[in-house]
């Protein structure tokens, strides 16, 4: 497998390869798994794709929390389908990481041992049914804002996975909006539930775009490699500009007294983000960090005997095992 | 002619309750592929439940506002998930039954065109559920010693709820004894391939009060309904 060779092990000398790689990036061409790529490019992509995959599977938890309590069968079907989509996104993304020579087992180990992160947004709790709507509208909305540019990312398998992921995320965002709209126009108690959820999810959603540009350690190189196409602050502004009119249509307010249209900039101004909260949650001190990781580890450990059985059966019968991979 | 309300409710409740139990797996499955598969089965069943309950009335009123004794699902589907082997054993027993029943309903077992159409559509979904359960029964039965033991325990533990599957449902023109025979033949064949024995022991409870079809359930069902219904009931008359 050529993909597993480090850059220095190829014939032709690294210089020629690097030139071809740089030219492909400059021409907006896709880098494919069998193409030469710098080790650091590969490492950056593995880190980013793994973090994205982990976010999908950890992100199942806060919403799955409401599947058994969904207040109508229609809502229950929508929510189950959404949580299932997230598992599917996890699958595509782990597969995309595998094209770079990583294995799903190794990435899961890194998640379980805390060596790789997932999006901090999932360290907040879903306290009411309206949180399901707020996650769809705001969290999935922020994710889409982040991810649509990734459909043009320079690494082919990641870009192609993102096309499908974004289509599904867009459905998730609309179901969240529609759920909140029903609550906002419902009884007084339902309206209050929706407002409370938006109050709690707004600021964490803005933090999803990552630290401000001047404090973001990975941004510049990723942009040069065309893995990332827009800066954190640009994307955050785009998201705010989209949300403000949507909040008005929902009949809900956003919890920021400084939010106002700036004619000169052509954008909404918004208040300062509490980055100390962001860093604390990132450090592991958020309301649900421990709970999310514990549950993930427990599911994995409790499932070990099942995976072992599938592998043993596959060895005996020469079929694909439960992970869908051919047994050794 | 339409099928009696009791018949569509019984089948709708089976699908609703099993879907709910499978939904409890979300985020807890042993491998990512099973997150997708279990959710898929849960969604198919929920879709069937919604069609069936809507034939009997308002789906949400029926799901959220009935008391435990008014539910007529078989006790098998309300059994807690347990470990993965229990979930697979429950699915194997139930899917094999549901596939055979839907085949018959699609092929003349009911005069109700709507019910026959639902059965004809759903039988394709259920064939996948059965296939999924069979594959896992083989892997767990013929996998490791530990998985064999767990699968055996699960099959035995749930065996006492299988007799109820073949009690006649009023209004359905089905040869229930023949259904039982075919079910037993199929289950026996799968278990043999999986190096597992067909459980021995009674297939139903001796209690004269009856079982799920009479609205008599097992203790875990009340807690399941409490969780499922609490939000809907907390906001009477609200739309969602």
XYZ file of C-alpha atoms in Angstrom:
568
model
C 0.000 0.000 0.000
C 1.659 3.152 -1.165
C -0.446 5.267 1.163
C 1.348 3.955 4.217
C 4.811 4.939 3.061
C 6.251 7.981 4.735
C 7.177 10.760 2.370
C 10.880 10.034 2.476
C 10.506 6.398 1.367
C 9.380 7.154 -2.150
C 11.521 7.072 -5.225
C 12.184 10.232 -7.181
C 13.212 12.216 -4.131
C 10.874 14.251 -1.938
C 11.513 17.367 -3.963
C 9.719 16.180 -7.102
C 6.779 14.809 -5.131
C 6.430 17.925 -3.129
C 6.355 20.017 -6.270
C 3.599 17.874 -7.733
C 1.637 18.086 -4.472
C 2.025 21.854 -4.259
C 0.985 22.216 -7.886
C -2.122 20.097 -7.316
C -3.093 22.234 -4.299
C -2.455 25.435 -6.238
C -4.601 24.196 -9.146
C -7.428 23.260 -6.739
C -7.099 19.599 -7.668
C -7.981 16.827 -5.251
C -5.349 14.831 -3.401
C -6.278 11.139 -3.469
C -5.219 8.337 -1.081
C -2.533 6.942 -3.377
C -0.976 10.333 -4.121
C 2.148 11.457 -2.358
C 1.441 13.906 0.445
C 3.540 15.510 3.169
C 3.456 13.650 6.493
C 2.159 16.750 8.231
C -0.729 17.065 5.735
C -1.647 13.427 6.384
C -1.380 13.891 10.163
C -3.500 17.045 10.099
C -6.202 15.313 8.099
C -6.230 12.225 10.322
C -6.529 14.435 13.392
C -9.319 16.530 11.896
C -11.293 13.658 10.344
C -10.979 11.580 13.522
C -12.177 14.477 15.657
C -15.082 14.915 13.281
C -15.938 11.185 13.393
C -15.708 11.164 17.205
C -18.017 14.190 17.339
C -20.610 12.318 15.297
C -20.673 9.300 17.591
C -20.451 11.222 20.866
C -23.048 13.604 19.438
C -25.525 10.735 19.307
C -25.762 10.749 23.106
C -27.382 14.092 23.913
C -30.088 13.501 21.325
C -30.571 9.798 21.987
C -31.332 11.019 25.508
C -34.762 12.073 24.170
C -35.659 9.222 21.802
C -37.564 7.333 24.481
C -39.431 10.473 25.548
C -40.226 12.056 22.179
C -43.701 13.578 22.554
C -45.236 12.336 19.289
C -44.588 9.364 17.041
C -43.727 11.649 14.140
C -41.082 13.425 16.221
C -39.793 10.117 17.476
C -39.304 8.814 13.927
C -37.494 12.011 12.895
C -35.224 11.923 15.929
C -34.343 8.247 15.511
C -33.519 8.832 11.860
C -31.318 11.772 12.798
C -29.381 9.853 15.434
C -28.990 7.014 12.936
C -27.616 9.481 10.373
C -24.983 10.509 12.902
C -23.844 6.909 13.279
C -23.693 6.743 9.483
C -21.606 9.922 9.348
C -19.257 8.372 11.888
C -18.892 5.377 9.589
C -18.060 7.430 6.479
C -15.613 9.556 8.394
C -13.754 6.663 10.036
C -13.560 5.151 6.547
C -12.155 8.412 5.177
C -9.516 8.342 7.929
C -8.699 4.735 7.004
C -7.765 5.883 3.484
C -4.933 7.770 5.186
C -3.608 4.651 6.909
C -5.339 5.080 10.286
C -7.562 2.304 11.667
C -10.921 2.744 13.327
C -9.846 0.716 16.356
C -6.792 2.861 16.896
C -8.826 6.062 16.557
C -11.469 4.792 18.970
C -8.723 3.949 21.449
C -7.481 7.507 21.209
C -10.993 8.822 21.809
C -11.541 6.525 24.784
C -8.219 7.398 26.368
C -8.775 11.129 25.861
C -5.874 11.532 23.409
C -8.215 12.736 20.672
C -11.028 15.208 21.130
C -14.578 15.552 19.918
C -16.548 18.757 19.561
C -16.985 20.378 22.973
C -20.585 21.252 22.211
C -21.596 17.713 23.145
C -20.396 18.281 26.682
C -23.553 20.272 27.341
C -26.686 18.469 28.585
C -30.053 18.144 26.831
C -32.388 19.105 29.656
C -35.712 19.458 27.862
C -37.333 18.345 24.625
C -36.683 21.809 23.170
C -32.957 21.103 23.384
C -33.442 18.623 20.548
C -34.716 21.517 18.448
C -31.976 23.885 19.582
C -29.321 21.313 18.695
C -30.817 20.886 15.245
C -31.189 24.570 14.562
C -28.039 25.956 16.176
C -25.552 23.110 16.580
C -26.272 21.471 13.242
C -26.576 24.922 11.704
C -23.085 25.811 12.958
C -21.795 22.423 11.813
C -23.137 23.035 8.307
C -21.551 26.476 8.186
C -18.262 24.802 9.091
C -18.699 21.804 6.844
C -20.064 23.132 3.564
C -16.627 24.548 2.688
C -15.148 21.116 3.503
C -16.974 19.719 0.456
C -14.238 21.574 -1.470
C -11.445 20.401 0.834
C -8.276 19.359 -0.996
C -8.398 15.738 0.226
C -10.782 13.797 -2.044
C -12.288 11.146 0.276
C -12.997 13.723 2.994
C -14.522 16.189 0.541
C -16.775 13.512 -0.962
C -17.890 12.238 2.457
C -18.792 15.810 3.357
C -21.100 16.215 0.368
C -23.380 13.517 1.724
C -22.935 14.541 5.348
C -23.916 18.126 4.523
C -27.087 17.059 2.720
C -28.184 15.139 5.797
C -27.097 17.891 8.175
C -29.200 20.324 6.246
C -32.232 18.127 6.886
C -31.274 18.012 10.568
C -31.026 21.772 10.748
C -34.475 22.188 9.191
C -36.084 19.634 11.505
C -34.613 21.505 14.484
C -35.968 24.807 13.221
C -39.363 23.284 12.541
C -39.446 21.651 15.997
C -38.690 24.991 17.667
C -41.265 26.756 15.510
C -43.952 24.327 16.672
C -42.954 24.953 20.292
C -42.688 28.710 19.873
C -46.201 28.835 18.395
C -47.549 26.294 20.887
C -48.654 26.744 24.469
C -47.042 29.225 26.823
C -45.104 26.433 28.474
C -43.851 25.152 25.127
C -42.773 28.633 24.054
C -40.882 29.100 27.318
C -39.213 25.723 26.850
C -38.012 26.767 23.384
C -36.694 30.124 24.594
C -34.858 28.517 27.507
C -33.166 26.031 25.174
C -32.044 28.756 22.765
C -30.724 30.801 25.713
C -28.571 27.878 26.823
C -27.324 26.742 23.381
C -26.572 30.071 21.687
C -23.163 30.880 23.158
C -21.808 27.315 23.076
C -22.847 27.179 19.391
C -20.778 30.283 18.634
C -17.823 28.611 20.324
C -18.114 25.688 17.892
C -16.175 27.700 15.313
C -13.126 27.519 17.522
C -10.916 30.200 19.022
C -10.610 33.628 17.388
C -8.316 33.667 14.345
C -5.398 35.238 16.190
C -5.467 32.400 18.762
C -6.091 29.425 16.459
C -2.956 27.318 16.277
C -3.839 25.063 13.311
C -5.634 27.500 11.054
C -2.937 29.073 8.871
C -1.338 25.826 7.655
C -4.738 24.196 7.072
C -5.806 27.126 4.967
C -2.613 26.990 2.926
C -3.300 23.291 2.262
C -6.910 24.086 1.343
C -8.170 21.713 4.007
C -9.790 24.745 5.537
C -11.240 27.438 3.305
C -12.406 30.172 5.675
C -11.184 31.408 9.041
C -12.968 30.653 12.317
C -14.095 34.249 12.713
C -15.400 34.480 9.148
C -17.496 31.364 9.623
C -18.750 32.501 13.012
C -19.873 35.817 11.513
C -21.601 34.025 8.645
C -23.475 31.876 11.182
C -24.587 34.859 13.275
C -25.812 36.648 10.157
C -27.899 33.612 9.195
C -29.336 33.031 12.675
C -30.551 36.506 13.585
C -33.357 36.694 10.985
C -34.222 33.038 11.637
C -34.629 33.750 15.362
C -37.011 36.564 14.440
C -39.092 34.243 12.282
C -39.145 31.761 15.131
C -40.446 34.397 17.512
C -37.516 33.728 19.842
C -34.747 36.006 21.061
C -31.000 35.406 21.109
C -29.422 36.020 24.523
C -27.044 38.808 23.480
C -27.939 42.434 24.219
C -25.139 43.636 21.918
C -26.524 41.915 18.859
C -27.326 44.568 16.237
C -27.019 45.182 12.509
C -23.915 47.111 11.503
C -24.684 48.939 8.295
C -21.075 49.785 7.624
C -19.767 46.216 7.949
C -22.842 44.664 6.382
C -22.909 42.186 9.275
C -24.415 41.776 12.715
C -22.221 42.859 15.598
C -22.329 40.536 18.585
C -21.095 40.575 22.159
C -17.869 39.075 23.490
C -17.645 35.291 23.820
C -16.633 33.882 27.197
C -13.539 31.990 26.079
C -12.748 30.927 29.628
C -15.836 28.694 29.531
C -14.700 27.271 26.178
C -11.245 26.432 27.502
C -12.615 24.928 30.707
C -14.984 22.652 28.782
C -12.171 21.728 26.396
C -9.993 20.895 29.389
C -12.598 18.352 30.519
C -14.517 20.409 33.047
C -17.765 20.893 31.133
C -21.080 19.688 32.538
C -21.023 16.342 30.660
C -17.431 15.573 29.596
C -17.051 12.702 32.015
C -20.533 11.344 31.433
C -20.162 11.298 27.622
C -16.798 9.599 27.626
C -17.808 7.110 30.329
C -20.864 6.085 28.391
C -18.845 5.694 25.177
C -16.225 3.586 26.926
C -18.875 1.482 28.608
C -20.678 0.775 25.319
C -17.353 -0.210 23.788
C -16.305 -2.422 26.702
C -19.705 -4.056 27.039
C -19.632 -4.759 23.319
C -16.196 -6.375 23.366
C -17.556 -9.920 23.661
C -19.839 -9.290 20.673
C -16.966 -8.070 18.477
C -14.840 -11.002 19.631
C -17.624 -13.441 18.767
C -18.031 -11.924 15.303
C -14.288 -12.149 14.679
C -14.143 -15.765 15.932
C -17.095 -16.725 13.749
C -15.497 -15.039 10.751
C -12.268 -16.943 11.315
C -14.179 -20.226 11.441
C -16.356 -19.523 8.441
C -14.252 -17.175 6.346
C -16.905 -14.470 6.172
C -16.654 -10.800 6.938
C -16.815 -10.093 10.637
C -19.236 -7.842 12.487
C -17.212 -4.756 11.676
C -17.747 -5.482 8.017
C -14.044 -6.198 7.596
C -12.550 -9.408 6.316
C -11.035 -11.425 9.099
C -7.291 -11.878 9.094
C -64.233 -5.081 4.888
C -62.010 -3.672 7.563
C -60.161 -5.697 10.161
C -61.432 -5.328 13.711
C -59.825 -2.558 15.707
C -58.505 -5.114 18.189
C -56.468 -6.807 15.460
C -54.755 -3.697 14.099
C -54.117 -2.490 17.647
C -52.487 -5.772 18.627
C -50.132 -5.709 15.651
C -49.546 -1.958 15.996
C -48.675 -2.289 19.676
C -46.196 -5.085 18.932
C -44.386 -2.861 16.454
C -44.581 0.264 18.628
C -43.205 -1.387 21.743
C -40.389 -3.287 20.049
C -39.382 -0.138 18.185
C -39.181 1.687 21.501
C -36.986 -0.979 23.056
C -34.644 -0.946 20.066
C -34.506 2.850 20.282
C -33.027 2.444 23.763
C -29.882 1.025 22.126
C -29.001 4.335 20.454
C -25.479 5.225 21.524
C -24.954 1.900 23.290
C -24.456 -0.617 20.484
C -21.383 -2.869 20.476
C -20.175 -1.628 17.096
C -21.031 1.340 14.886
C -22.591 -0.815 12.157
C -25.088 -2.066 14.761
C -26.037 1.489 15.723
C -27.179 1.875 12.138
C -28.809 -1.563 11.886
C -30.747 -1.435 15.182
C -31.972 2.087 14.431
C -33.026 0.933 11.002
C -35.102 -1.901 12.422
C -36.576 0.428 15.040
C -37.565 2.900 12.320
C -39.180 0.227 10.164
C -41.208 -0.963 13.139
C -42.189 2.557 14.110
C -43.392 3.154 10.557
C -45.506 -0.013 10.721
C -46.853 1.011 14.126
C -47.888 4.434 12.873
C -49.796 2.964 9.935
C -51.494 0.336 12.078
C -52.412 2.652 14.943
C -53.748 5.211 12.483
C -56.096 2.537 11.164
C -57.482 2.273 14.706
C -57.631 5.970 15.589
C -55.254 8.849 16.365
C -51.733 7.425 16.572
C -50.568 9.737 19.345
C -53.674 9.351 21.480
C -53.273 5.605 21.220
C -49.540 5.597 21.937
C -49.425 8.215 24.657
C -52.785 8.269 26.411
C -53.689 4.635 26.910
C -53.028 2.953 30.232
C -50.864 -0.124 30.458
C -53.809 -2.546 30.573
C -55.117 -1.216 27.259
C -51.961 -2.190 25.350
C -52.292 -5.557 23.630
C -48.761 -6.234 22.439
C -47.280 -9.629 23.203
C -45.060 -9.711 26.277
C -42.045 -10.765 24.221
C -41.568 -7.319 22.658
C -41.718 -5.428 25.954
C -38.896 -7.448 27.531
C -35.944 -5.222 28.479
C -33.004 -5.188 26.074
C -30.636 -7.034 28.392
C -27.310 -7.723 26.724
C -26.894 -7.829 22.950
C -27.688 -11.563 22.936
C -31.070 -10.922 24.575
C -31.876 -8.253 22.027
C -30.935 -10.601 19.186
C -32.890 -13.531 20.657
C -35.965 -11.333 21.082
C -35.576 -10.099 17.521
C -35.084 -13.594 16.138
C -38.219 -14.942 17.809
C -40.309 -11.930 16.926
C -39.136 -11.300 13.360
C -39.635 -14.935 12.396
C -43.190 -14.701 13.734
C -43.926 -11.320 12.181
C -42.608 -12.372 8.777
C -44.799 -15.476 8.711
C -47.828 -13.551 9.924
C -47.414 -10.718 7.418
C -46.911 -13.218 4.594
C -50.282 -14.703 5.457
C -51.994 -11.336 5.848
C -50.642 -10.210 2.502
C -51.856 -13.448 0.929
C -55.499 -13.616 1.995
C -55.373 -13.731 5.810
C -57.454 -10.560 6.005
C -60.290 -8.994 3.997
C -58.991 -5.565 4.916
C -57.238 -4.176 1.841
C -55.359 -1.578 3.881
C -54.028 -4.152 6.320
C -53.100 -6.500 3.466
C -51.209 -3.662 1.758
C -49.344 -2.803 4.970
C -48.414 -6.463 5.415
C -47.198 -6.750 1.823
C -44.929 -3.732 2.260
C -43.746 -4.581 5.775
C -42.922 -8.206 5.040
C -39.943 -7.049 2.975
C -38.636 -4.999 5.889
C -39.205 -7.835 8.306
C -37.343 -10.295 6.084
C -34.288 -8.069 6.608
C -34.874 -7.949 10.389
C -35.059 -11.730 10.478
C -31.963 -12.059 8.339
C -30.062 -9.656 10.611
C -31.127 -11.579 13.723
C -30.232 -14.924 12.129
C -26.764 -13.749 11.190
C -26.090 -12.555 14.702
C -27.529 -15.758 16.167
C -24.992 -17.671 14.084
C -22.111 -15.406 15.072
C -22.966 -15.439 18.765
C -23.903 -19.130 18.915
C -20.884 -20.284 16.961
C -18.493 -17.491 17.983
C -16.711 -17.766 21.325
C -17.554 -19.796 24.402
C -18.720 -16.662 26.166
C -20.974 -15.591 23.312
C -22.416 -19.098 23.012
C -23.301 -19.101 26.706
C -24.898 -15.659 26.524
C -26.926 -16.551 23.441
C -28.083 -19.781 25.034
C -29.162 -17.939 28.206
C -31.009 -15.344 26.159
C -32.870 -17.898 24.042
C -33.866 -19.839 27.144
C -34.824 -16.757 29.107
C -37.205 -15.502 26.441
C -38.605 -18.898 25.478
C -41.493 -18.599 27.926
C -42.829 -15.633 25.964
C -42.966 -17.394 22.598
C -46.151 -19.415 23.083
C -48.208 -16.270 23.195
C -47.251 -15.386 19.628
C -49.585 -18.092 18.334
C -52.706 -17.311 20.294
C -55.319 -16.371 17.717
C -55.852 -12.665 17.171
C -59.546 -12.045 16.684
C -60.440 -10.975 13.156
C -57.411 -12.435 11.403
C -58.050 -15.479 9.282
C -54.798 -17.263 9.948
C -53.991 -20.913 10.625
C -52.274 -20.229 13.944
C -51.258 -23.826 14.581
C -49.677 -23.964 11.133
C -47.904 -20.668 11.806
C -46.505 -22.087 15.039
C -45.323 -25.212 13.252
C -43.543 -23.253 10.530
C -42.031 -20.872 13.085
C -40.707 -23.765 15.145
C -39.263 -25.400 12.043
C -37.433 -22.216 11.031
C -36.152 -21.386 14.500
C -34.949 -24.966 14.975
C -33.024 -24.802 11.691
C -31.281 -21.537 12.617
C -30.399 -22.689 16.106
C -28.968 -25.932 14.783
C -26.726 -24.031 12.386
C -25.693 -21.815 15.281
C -24.739 -24.910 17.362
C -27.489 -24.020 19.844
C -30.250 -26.196 21.198
C -33.929 -25.331 20.998
C -34.841 -24.380 24.579
C -36.949 -26.748 26.596
C -39.534 -25.744 29.136
C -42.899 -24.060 29.013
C -43.603 -21.551 26.260
C -46.241 -19.652 28.214
C -47.322 -18.717 31.707
C -49.931 -20.800 33.540
C -51.646 -17.647 34.820
C -55.339 -17.689 33.895
C -55.425 -13.879 33.563
C -53.745 -14.323 30.188
C -50.901 -12.315 28.740
C -50.134 -9.347 26.498
C -53.011 -9.781 24.084
C -55.356 -9.532 27.107
C -53.554 -6.409 28.352
C -51.670 -8.335 31.020
C -48.020 -7.306 30.900
C -44.760 -7.767 32.749
C -43.480 -5.311 35.363
C -40.844 -3.572 33.211
C -43.553 -2.495 30.744
C -45.106 0.021 33.151
C -41.792 1.821 33.545
C -41.260 1.792 29.811
C -44.633 3.460 29.285
C -43.992 5.959 32.081
C -40.892 7.122 30.267
C -42.483 7.064 26.841
C -45.648 8.909 27.833
C -44.552 11.411 30.469
C -43.727 14.401 28.253
C -46.803 14.054 26.075
C -49.022 13.723 29.148
C -47.356 16.676 30.890
C -48.753 19.066 28.264
C -52.385 18.058 27.742
C -53.754 19.166 24.392
C -50.429 20.550 23.125
C -49.235 19.923 19.573
C -45.660 18.990 18.888
